[in-house]
């Protein structure tokens, strides 16, 4: 039995797509970071693809956006629990960076917690005002 993350003999991973480089780690780490960057680049366009009041579309898009947020949180949680403690132990000189990453992950978690009810309200209503605040200029 295999899982999504383990290549079978003879399988070849897709190349890491171009774009910003968040880390110089393994290709798998760079790939998942690119997935997140790509996903969040797509998010505004996805949200705008739901016309005001189109709850069928906002329901779909909202679920997609919620799933992206969940996967990001799980990714960070996994790093926080399974990677950074070991890195701190094996490479004490990296402790400052570990602390910085843990703090950044906590900030992202706070933002995900803050956006969740706003996204859920928009998902249910397709009301452009459901965001309740000014939109950044794009
Ligand atoms: Fe990561």
Short mmCIF file of C-alpha atoms and ligand atoms in Angstrom, two decimals:
data_model
loop_
_atom_site.label_atom_id
_atom_site.label_comp_id
_atom_site.label_asym_id
_atom_site.label_seq_id
_atom_site.Cartn_x
_atom_site.Cartn_y
_atom_site.Cartn_z
CA UNK A 1 0.00 0.00 0.00
CA UNK A 2 1.27 3.43 -0.80
CA UNK A 3 0.32 6.94 0.14
CA UNK A 4 0.22 10.20 -1.71
CA UNK A 5 3.60 11.34 -0.44
CA UNK A 6 5.68 8.25 -1.17
CA UNK A 7 6.77 7.66 -4.72
CA UNK A 8 6.57 4.15 -6.08
CA UNK A 9 9.62 2.70 -7.86
CA UNK A 10 9.80 4.24 -11.31
CA UNK A 11 7.59 7.20 -10.49
CA UNK A 12 9.07 10.58 -11.23
CA UNK A 13 8.08 13.71 -9.36
CA UNK A 14 6.98 16.70 -11.34
CA UNK A 15 9.60 19.43 -11.48
CA UNK A 16 9.42 22.18 -8.92
CA UNK A 17 7.64 25.04 -10.68
CA UNK A 18 9.29 28.40 -11.01
CA UNK A 19 8.55 31.22 -8.64
CA UNK A 20 9.70 32.61 -5.32
CA UNK A 21 11.92 30.36 -3.25
CA UNK A 22 10.98 30.27 0.42
CA UNK A 23 13.64 27.81 1.40
CA UNK A 24 16.52 25.87 -0.04
CA UNK A 25 15.40 22.59 1.46
CA UNK A 26 14.45 19.45 -0.33
CA UNK A 27 12.56 19.53 -3.61
CA UNK A 28 9.52 18.24 -1.73
CA UNK A 29 9.67 21.15 0.71
CA UNK A 30 10.12 23.67 -2.11
CA UNK A 31 7.25 22.05 -4.00
CA UNK A 32 4.76 22.30 -1.14
CA UNK A 33 5.74 25.91 -0.51
CA UNK A 34 5.12 26.67 -4.19
CA UNK A 35 1.72 25.02 -3.90
CA UNK A 36 0.81 27.38 -1.07
CA UNK A 37 2.14 30.45 -2.88
CA UNK A 38 0.26 29.48 -6.02
CA UNK A 39 -2.93 28.74 -4.09
CA UNK A 40 -2.95 32.07 -2.29
CA UNK A 41 -2.17 33.87 -5.55
CA UNK A 42 -5.27 32.22 -6.99
CA UNK A 43 -7.51 32.94 -3.98
CA UNK A 44 -8.57 36.52 -4.84
CA UNK A 45 -9.56 35.52 -8.36
CA UNK A 46 -11.48 32.54 -7.04
CA UNK A 47 -13.39 34.72 -4.60
CA UNK A 48 -14.19 37.23 -7.33
CA UNK A 49 -15.49 34.42 -9.53
CA UNK A 50 -18.58 34.22 -7.32
CA UNK A 51 -21.07 36.93 -8.20
CA UNK A 52 -22.88 38.65 -5.36
CA UNK A 53 -25.56 36.29 -4.10
CA UNK A 54 -24.26 33.25 -6.02
CA UNK A 55 -24.13 30.98 -3.00
CA UNK A 56 -23.63 27.88 -5.10
CA UNK A 57 -20.32 29.26 -6.37
CA UNK A 58 -19.31 30.85 -3.05
CA UNK A 59 -20.05 27.54 -1.33
CA UNK A 60 -17.64 25.76 -3.62
CA UNK A 61 -14.97 28.45 -3.57
CA UNK A 62 -15.26 28.89 0.18
CA UNK A 63 -14.72 25.19 0.71
CA UNK A 64 -11.65 25.25 -1.53
CA UNK A 65 -10.23 28.25 0.33
CA UNK A 66 -10.95 26.66 3.70
CA UNK A 67 -9.16 23.51 2.59
CA UNK A 68 -6.11 25.50 1.52
CA UNK A 69 -6.02 27.14 4.94
CA UNK A 70 -6.39 23.78 6.66
CA UNK A 71 -3.57 22.24 4.66
CA UNK A 72 -1.33 25.21 5.42
CA UNK A 73 -2.09 24.88 9.12
CA UNK A 74 -1.42 21.13 9.11
CA UNK A 75 1.84 21.74 7.23
CA UNK A 76 2.97 24.31 9.79
CA UNK A 77 1.83 22.18 12.70
CA UNK A 78 3.79 19.25 11.34
CA UNK A 79 6.91 21.36 10.96
CA UNK A 80 6.47 22.79 14.45
CA UNK A 81 6.09 19.36 16.03
CA UNK A 82 8.24 17.11 13.90
CA UNK A 83 10.90 19.22 12.21
CA UNK A 84 11.90 22.28 14.22
CA UNK A 85 12.51 20.54 17.56
CA UNK A 86 14.83 18.08 15.86
CA UNK A 87 16.52 20.86 13.90
CA UNK A 88 17.12 22.83 17.10
CA UNK A 89 18.65 19.74 18.70
CA UNK A 90 20.82 18.77 15.76
CA UNK A 91 21.92 22.26 14.76
CA UNK A 92 21.92 24.54 17.81
CA UNK A 93 23.26 27.39 15.68
CA UNK A 94 19.87 27.39 13.92
CA UNK A 95 17.97 28.04 17.15
CA UNK A 96 17.31 31.69 16.30
CA UNK A 97 15.85 30.74 12.94
CA UNK A 98 13.78 28.00 14.56
CA UNK A 99 12.34 30.50 17.02
CA UNK A 100 11.66 32.92 14.18
CA UNK A 101 9.83 30.25 12.17
CA UNK A 102 7.78 29.14 15.16
CA UNK A 103 6.78 32.75 15.79
CA UNK A 104 5.85 33.23 12.13
CA UNK A 105 3.77 30.07 12.18
CA UNK A 106 1.96 31.36 15.27
CA UNK A 107 1.25 34.63 13.44
CA UNK A 108 -0.10 32.73 10.44
CA UNK A 109 -2.28 30.62 12.75
CA UNK A 110 -3.73 33.80 14.26
CA UNK A 111 -4.49 35.12 10.78
CA UNK A 112 -6.10 31.83 9.74
CA UNK A 113 -8.24 31.92 12.89
CA UNK A 114 -9.20 35.53 12.17
CA UNK A 115 -10.15 34.95 8.55
CA UNK A 116 -12.12 31.72 9.11
CA UNK A 117 -15.39 33.27 10.33
CA UNK A 118 -15.17 35.98 7.66
CA UNK A 119 -14.64 33.36 4.95
CA UNK A 120 -17.43 31.21 6.38
CA UNK A 121 -19.84 34.17 6.38
CA UNK A 122 -18.98 34.96 2.75
CA UNK A 123 -19.19 31.25 1.81
CA UNK A 124 -22.74 31.09 3.14
CA UNK A 125 -23.96 34.40 1.72
CA UNK A 126 -21.84 35.35 -1.31
CA UNK A 127 -22.18 38.84 0.07
CA UNK A 128 -19.23 40.98 -1.08
CA UNK A 129 -19.61 43.04 2.10
CA UNK A 130 -19.30 39.93 4.27
CA UNK A 131 -15.58 40.64 4.58
CA UNK A 132 -16.59 43.61 6.67
CA UNK A 133 -13.55 45.68 5.91
CA UNK A 134 -11.67 47.61 3.32
CA UNK A 135 -10.11 45.59 0.58
CA UNK A 136 -6.48 46.10 -0.23
CA UNK A 137 -5.75 47.74 -3.55
CA UNK A 138 -4.60 45.17 -6.04
FE1 LIG B 1 7.09 24.56 5.24
#
